[in-house]
C-alpha positions as semicolon CSV with decimal commas, in nm:
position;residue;x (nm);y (nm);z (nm)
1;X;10,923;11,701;-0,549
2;X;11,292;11,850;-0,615
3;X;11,290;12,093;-0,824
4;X;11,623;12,199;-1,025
5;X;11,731;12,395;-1,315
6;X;11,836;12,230;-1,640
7;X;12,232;12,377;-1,607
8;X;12,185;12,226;-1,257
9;X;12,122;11,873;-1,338
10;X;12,366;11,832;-1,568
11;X;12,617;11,908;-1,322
12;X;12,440;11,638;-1,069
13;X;12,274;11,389;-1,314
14;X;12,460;11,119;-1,130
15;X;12,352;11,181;-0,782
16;X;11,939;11,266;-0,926
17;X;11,938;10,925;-1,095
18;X;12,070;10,754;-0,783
19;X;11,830;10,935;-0,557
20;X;11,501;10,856;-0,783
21;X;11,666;10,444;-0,806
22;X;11,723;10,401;-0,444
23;X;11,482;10,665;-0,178
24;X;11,230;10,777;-0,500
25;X;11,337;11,096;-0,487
26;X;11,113;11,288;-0,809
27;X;11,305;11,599;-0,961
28;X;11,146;11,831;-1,158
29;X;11,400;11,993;-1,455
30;X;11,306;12,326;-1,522
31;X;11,410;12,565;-1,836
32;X;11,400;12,910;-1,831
33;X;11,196;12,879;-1,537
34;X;10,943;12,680;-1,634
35;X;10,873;12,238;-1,622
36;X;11,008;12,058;-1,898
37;X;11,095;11,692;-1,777
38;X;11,140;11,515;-1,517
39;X;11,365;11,241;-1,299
40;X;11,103;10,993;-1,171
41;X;11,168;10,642;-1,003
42;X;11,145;10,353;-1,257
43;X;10,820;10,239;-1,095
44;X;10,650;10,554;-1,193
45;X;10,695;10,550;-1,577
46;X;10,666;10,169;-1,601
47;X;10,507;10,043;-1,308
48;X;10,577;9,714;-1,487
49;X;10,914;9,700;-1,485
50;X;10,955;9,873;-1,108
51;X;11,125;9,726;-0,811
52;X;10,961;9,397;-0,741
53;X;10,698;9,370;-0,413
54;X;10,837;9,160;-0,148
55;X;10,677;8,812;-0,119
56;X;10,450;8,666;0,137
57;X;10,532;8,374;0,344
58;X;10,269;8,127;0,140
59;X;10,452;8,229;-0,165
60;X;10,782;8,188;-0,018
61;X;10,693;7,834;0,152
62;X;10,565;7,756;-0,205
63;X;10,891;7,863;-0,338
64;X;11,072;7,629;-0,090
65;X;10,826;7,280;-0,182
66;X;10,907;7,328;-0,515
67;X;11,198;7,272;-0,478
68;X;11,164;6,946;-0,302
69;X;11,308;6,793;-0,022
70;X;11,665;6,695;-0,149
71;X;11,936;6,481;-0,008
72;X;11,990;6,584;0,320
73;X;12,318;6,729;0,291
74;X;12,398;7,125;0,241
75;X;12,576;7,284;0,013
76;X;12,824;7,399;0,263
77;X;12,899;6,999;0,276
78;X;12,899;6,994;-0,090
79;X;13,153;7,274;-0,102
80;X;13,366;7,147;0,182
81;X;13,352;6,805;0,039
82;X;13,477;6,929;-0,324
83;X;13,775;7,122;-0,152
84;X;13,899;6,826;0,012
């Protein structure tokens, strides 16, 4: 865990929230020395609401039947068809 002071993560508040969001960096803020918050990754104060778990391949070939088999064409035809 980072640890940084409380004048120092004002000045790089930016670059602490970006480095918890995307590499789950943890920074510790300290005041006067001593712990008194901290930057954590979304996943670690709601692990509800935290990046979501890639899927398996039966969930993603259930994903796919859903959606049946369709007509045949693809949307690229679709698209080329409408431009025409």
């Amino acid at each position: 865990m980072r640890k940084a002071s409380f004048t120092q993560t004002k000045a790089h508040l930016s670059e602490y929230v970006d480095a918890a969001e995307h590499r789950g960096t943890r920074v510790l803020i300290l005041r006067h020395g001593k712990a008194a918050a901290a930057i954590v990754p979304v996943s670690v104060a709601d692990p509800g609401r935290g990046p979501k778990r890639p899927r398996s391949a039966e969930e993603i070939a259930s994903l796919y039947a859903a959606l049946g088999p369709g007509d045949g064409e693809s949307a690229v035809d679709d698209l080329l068809a409408g431009r025409r």
